Structures are given as structure tokens and as C-alpha cells.
Amino acid sequence: MPAPAPVFLTARWEHLLMANYQVPPAVLLPRVPAETELDLHDGQCLVSLVGFRFLDTRVLGIGVPGHRDFDEVNLRFYVTRHVRGETRRGVVFVKEIVPRRALAWIARVLYQEPYVALPMRHEDRTMEHPPRLAYMWTHNGREARLAATLTGDPFLPAAGSEAEFITEHYWGYTRLRDGATQEYQVEHPPWHVQATSDLEFDCDVTALYGAAFAPYLSVPPRSAFVANGSAVVVRRGRRIVAPVHSR
């Protein structure tokens, strides 16, 4: 087995609020990177809205002042890639929102990741009763919101469950402008999750994510939970050369 790629980024991800929606595969197929295919759960195609805290962020071991702790909200879906008998389960991002323009510029221009910079804030009331978590961002002069109340005790998702499917993807894939794919590995231990109630998602979906997503993100999610998070390692990406016949 080849040696792992060098470490690119380390951080701690905390309080990952995940709202999961079913969409037709046709909505995502134009976005599937070359050399990957959609990863389905029980035959269903899912996307997830994920709000979380990015803490103690270091790129190549260096923490940039003012850019180490921040919020992120992303919309993602799930793919697999088969490599020499190994199935790599990964995520593809539709859009990633951060509050720092420099972060978004570097990710978008240098790494071709779909980042945007918007004003953001969060409310962490997880130590109050009832415990509540919220992520907010402002787009086109309107504040959007992803929020939920935490219920019950944290638990490790059961094998084969939707929560395990959502959290147990350890690769990332990016469709590059020339049609090739970038692949990178993400390392973290299995996360405990906590059930939620009273989920709120208030956003102009068409303006932010596109009209194709609006019918499916405008209804209650199939599931929602909060993952506790952990320290994470993101390894340096590698370019996968797309064959001539690829998209």
C-alpha cells in the first residue's frame, strides 16, 4: 500500500449540525467528479447541509492569526471511487461558506474548491437547557439560519445507519476546471452524534445554491443530528487525470 500523502491541514471540527435531504440523482450527476460515482444510502441519493466550528486551523503546520477559528456552512453530497479493490467513500461540495475572504480566495483560486465568503456568526447554547446550536450567514442582505435543539445523549451510530453513512466518509473529491479530479484524504475517529428537534433552515436556496436544489431543501430533512467532532487531518490532494471520454 502506498504511503499516505503529506499532511496539508490540521484543525479541530466541533458541533457539526447536519441536516440531510433526499434529492434525485439527476440533480447531482452534472457535478460528479470524473472517476467517481454517486454513493447511495439504501438506494437514496442524499445531500447534507453542515454547519460547524473550524478551530485551531493550521496549514502546513502554521496557524495564521485571525484565520485559525471560524465557522463554516457547506452543502455536500456523497461519492465513491474504486481503487485497486478498495472503495473510497468521499464527499463533494456544492458550496462552502466561510467568513474570511482570504480563506475563500485561496480555496477557490488555488484549489478550485467552491468557497464563498459571507458574514457569519454562530450561537452555541449547548450548555443551556434546552441545548441549542445555530449557524447564521448573510447573503444578499438577508440573514440565513441553520439551527436545532439537541436531544437525548450522544451515541455512536449503528452500523448501516443513515448517521453512520453521513459521518463515515474519509475522502474528498473536487471537480477541476479542466475536467480532472482532485482527491484528498481526511482522517478523524468515528464521531458520536446527538439527535435533534425543532430544526430550522431559513435560506433563499435558489439564490445561494441554485434552482435545482430549491424543491428538495425547502421541505423538512430526512434526518438531522449533531456530531461532536474531533481533531482532523487533511492530507495533501493529488490530481487524478481524467480519461479522454470522461465528462
mmCIF file of N, CA and C in Angstrom, residues 14-17 51-55 70-73 119-138 143-150 196 198 200 226:
data_model
loop_
_atom_site.group_PDB
_atom_site.id
_atom_site.type_symbol
_atom_site.label_atom_id
_atom_site.label_comp_id
_atom_site.label_asym_id
_atom_site.label_seq_id
_atom_site.Cartn_x
_atom_site.Cartn_y
_atom_site.Cartn_z
ATOM 1 N N GLU A 14 -15.820 20.983 15.440
ATOM 2 C CA GLU A 14 -16.718 20.781 16.579
ATOM 3 C C GLU A 14 -18.144 21.174 16.226
ATOM 4 N N HIS A 15 -19.099 20.518 16.920
ATOM 5 C CA HIS A 15 -20.520 20.847 16.834
ATOM 6 C C HIS A 15 -21.001 20.881 15.384
ATOM 7 N N LEU A 16 -20.876 19.739 14.716
ATOM 8 C CA LEU A 16 -21.290 19.634 13.319
ATOM 9 C C LEU A 16 -22.796 19.371 13.261
ATOM 10 N N LEU A 17 -23.558 20.394 12.931
ATOM 11 C CA LEU A 17 -25.005 20.273 12.768
ATOM 12 C C LEU A 17 -25.272 19.841 11.329
ATOM 13 N N GLY A 51 -23.223 22.721 9.274
ATOM 14 C CA GLY A 51 -22.650 23.889 9.928
ATOM 15 C C GLY A 51 -21.752 23.429 11.057
ATOM 16 N N PHE A 52 -20.553 24.031 11.173
ATOM 17 C CA PHE A 52 -19.639 23.577 12.222
ATOM 18 C C PHE A 52 -18.593 24.643 12.519
ATOM 19 N N ARG A 53 -17.842 24.393 13.594
ATOM 20 C CA ARG A 53 -16.746 25.265 14.004
ATOM 21 C C ARG A 53 -15.424 24.673 13.548
ATOM 22 N N PHE A 54 -14.606 25.494 12.902
ATOM 23 C CA PHE A 54 -13.251 25.160 12.465
ATOM 24 C C PHE A 54 -12.318 25.804 13.486
ATOM 25 N N LEU A 55 -11.598 25.016 14.286
ATOM 26 C CA LEU A 55 -10.815 25.552 15.391
ATOM 27 C C LEU A 55 -9.346 25.150 15.275
ATOM 28 N N PHE A 70 -12.999 29.724 13.008
ATOM 29 C CA PHE A 70 -14.062 30.338 12.208
ATOM 30 C C PHE A 70 -15.186 29.331 12.002
ATOM 31 N N ASP A 71 -16.332 29.833 11.538
ATOM 32 C CA ASP A 71 -17.469 28.988 11.203
ATOM 33 C C ASP A 71 -17.390 28.562 9.741
ATOM 34 N N GLU A 72 -18.042 27.446 9.441
ATOM 35 C CA GLU A 72 -18.248 27.054 8.047
ATOM 36 C C GLU A 72 -19.636 26.423 7.927
ATOM 37 N N VAL A 73 -20.310 26.693 6.829
ATOM 38 C CA VAL A 73 -21.547 26.003 6.459
ATOM 39 C C VAL A 73 -21.366 25.518 5.032
ATOM 40 N N PRO A 119 -20.638 37.222 5.600
ATOM 41 C CA PRO A 119 -20.688 37.474 7.046
ATOM 42 C C PRO A 119 -21.361 36.301 7.760
ATOM 43 N N MET A 120 -20.744 35.836 8.850
ATOM 44 C CA MET A 120 -21.252 34.666 9.566
ATOM 45 C C MET A 120 -21.176 34.891 11.066
ATOM 46 N N ARG A 121 -22.011 34.156 11.777
ATOM 47 C CA ARG A 121 -21.929 34.104 13.229
ATOM 48 C C ARG A 121 -22.568 32.797 13.689
ATOM 49 N N HIS A 122 -22.346 32.456 14.949
ATOM 50 C CA HIS A 122 -22.957 31.246 15.493
ATOM 51 C C HIS A 122 -23.434 31.509 16.914
ATOM 52 N N GLU A 123 -24.353 30.679 17.360
ATOM 53 C CA GLU A 123 -24.835 30.705 18.743
ATOM 54 C C GLU A 123 -24.661 29.310 19.319
ATOM 55 N N ASP A 124 -23.807 29.199 20.320
ATOM 56 C CA ASP A 124 -23.562 27.931 20.986
ATOM 57 C C ASP A 124 -24.208 27.977 22.374
ATOM 58 N N ARG A 125 -25.374 27.393 22.466
ATOM 59 C CA ARG A 125 -26.082 27.305 23.741
ATOM 60 C C ARG A 125 -26.210 25.852 24.176
ATOM 61 N N THR A 126 -25.196 25.057 23.831
ATOM 62 C CA THR A 126 -25.268 23.624 24.115
ATOM 63 C C THR A 126 -25.132 23.309 25.598
ATOM 64 N N MET A 127 -24.693 24.275 26.399
ATOM 65 C CA MET A 127 -24.588 24.056 27.839
ATOM 66 C C MET A 127 -25.816 24.580 28.575
ATOM 67 N N GLU A 128 -26.785 25.111 27.838
ATOM 68 C CA GLU A 128 -28.010 25.616 28.446
ATOM 69 C C GLU A 128 -29.106 24.564 28.350
ATOM 70 N N HIS A 129 -30.267 24.893 28.891
ATOM 71 C CA HIS A 129 -31.408 23.972 28.818
ATOM 72 C C HIS A 129 -32.609 24.714 28.235
ATOM 73 N N PRO A 130 -33.144 24.246 27.086
ATOM 74 C CA PRO A 130 -32.628 23.109 26.308
ATOM 75 C C PRO A 130 -31.397 23.515 25.503
ATOM 76 N N PRO A 131 -30.504 22.567 25.235
ATOM 77 C CA PRO A 131 -29.304 22.905 24.461
ATOM 78 C C PRO A 131 -29.662 23.243 23.022
ATOM 79 N N ARG A 132 -29.081 24.321 22.512
ATOM 80 C CA ARG A 132 -29.438 24.823 21.182
ATOM 81 C C ARG A 132 -28.168 25.235 20.452
ATOM 82 N N LEU A 133 -28.142 25.005 19.136
ATOM 83 C CA LEU A 133 -26.996 25.332 18.316
ATOM 84 C C LEU A 133 -27.499 25.983 17.036
ATOM 85 N N ALA A 134 -26.841 27.078 16.618
ATOM 86 C CA ALA A 134 -27.281 27.787 15.416
ATOM 87 C C ALA A 134 -26.087 28.366 14.669
ATOM 88 N N TYR A 135 -26.179 28.308 13.345
ATOM 89 C CA TYR A 135 -25.203 28.948 12.459
ATOM 90 C C TYR A 135 -25.959 29.896 11.545
ATOM 91 N N MET A 136 -25.454 31.127 11.414
ATOM 92 C CA MET A 136 -26.102 32.148 10.600
ATOM 93 C C MET A 136 -25.109 32.749 9.616
ATOM 94 N N TRP A 137 -25.627 33.117 8.456
ATOM 95 C CA TRP A 137 -24.813 33.802 7.450
ATOM 96 C C TRP A 137 -25.706 34.779 6.690
ATOM 97 N N THR A 138 -25.120 35.827 6.153
ATOM 98 C CA THR A 138 -25.880 36.866 5.450
ATOM 99 C C THR A 138 -25.564 36.805 3.968
ATOM 100 N N GLU A 143 -30.279 37.513 6.387
ATOM 101 C CA GLU A 143 -29.616 36.537 7.236
ATOM 102 C C GLU A 143 -30.290 35.178 7.096
ATOM 103 N N ALA A 144 -29.502 34.170 6.773
ATOM 104 C CA ALA A 144 -29.963 32.785 6.695
ATOM 105 C C ALA A 144 -29.586 32.073 7.993
ATOM 106 N N ARG A 145 -30.227 30.916 8.220
ATOM 107 C CA ARG A 145 -30.069 30.278 9.527
ATOM 108 C C ARG A 145 -30.207 28.766 9.421
ATOM 109 N N LEU A 146 -29.313 28.047 10.078
ATOM 110 C CA LEU A 146 -29.413 26.605 10.282
ATOM 111 C C LEU A 146 -29.274 26.373 11.778
ATOM 112 N N ALA A 147 -30.320 25.825 12.411
ATOM 113 C CA ALA A 147 -30.331 25.727 13.867
ATOM 114 C C ALA A 147 -31.135 24.510 14.296
ATOM 115 N N ALA A 148 -30.852 24.029 15.506
ATOM 116 C CA ALA A 148 -31.599 22.886 16.045
ATOM 117 C C ALA A 148 -31.384 22.806 17.543
ATOM 118 N N THR A 149 -32.315 22.130 18.212
ATOM 119 C CA THR A 149 -32.197 21.793 19.626
ATOM 120 C C THR A 149 -31.646 20.383 19.755
ATOM 121 N N LEU A 150 -30.676 20.186 20.635
ATOM 122 C CA LEU A 150 -30.099 18.863 20.854
ATOM 123 C C LEU A 150 -30.951 18.095 21.856
ATOM 124 N N THR A 196 -31.634 15.602 17.270
ATOM 125 C CA THR A 196 -32.079 16.995 17.322
ATOM 126 C C THR A 196 -33.588 17.077 17.158
ATOM 127 N N ASP A 198 -36.760 20.453 16.431
ATOM 128 C CA ASP A 198 -37.002 21.868 16.105
ATOM 129 C C ASP A 198 -35.953 22.417 15.135
ATOM 130 N N GLU A 200 -34.343 24.325 12.196
ATOM 131 C CA GLU A 200 -34.683 25.486 11.369
ATOM 132 C C GLU A 200 -33.666 25.595 10.239
ATOM 133 N N VAL A 226 -26.416 16.231 15.468
ATOM 134 C CA VAL A 226 -25.169 16.966 15.718
ATOM 135 C C VAL A 226 -24.075 15.949 16.017
#
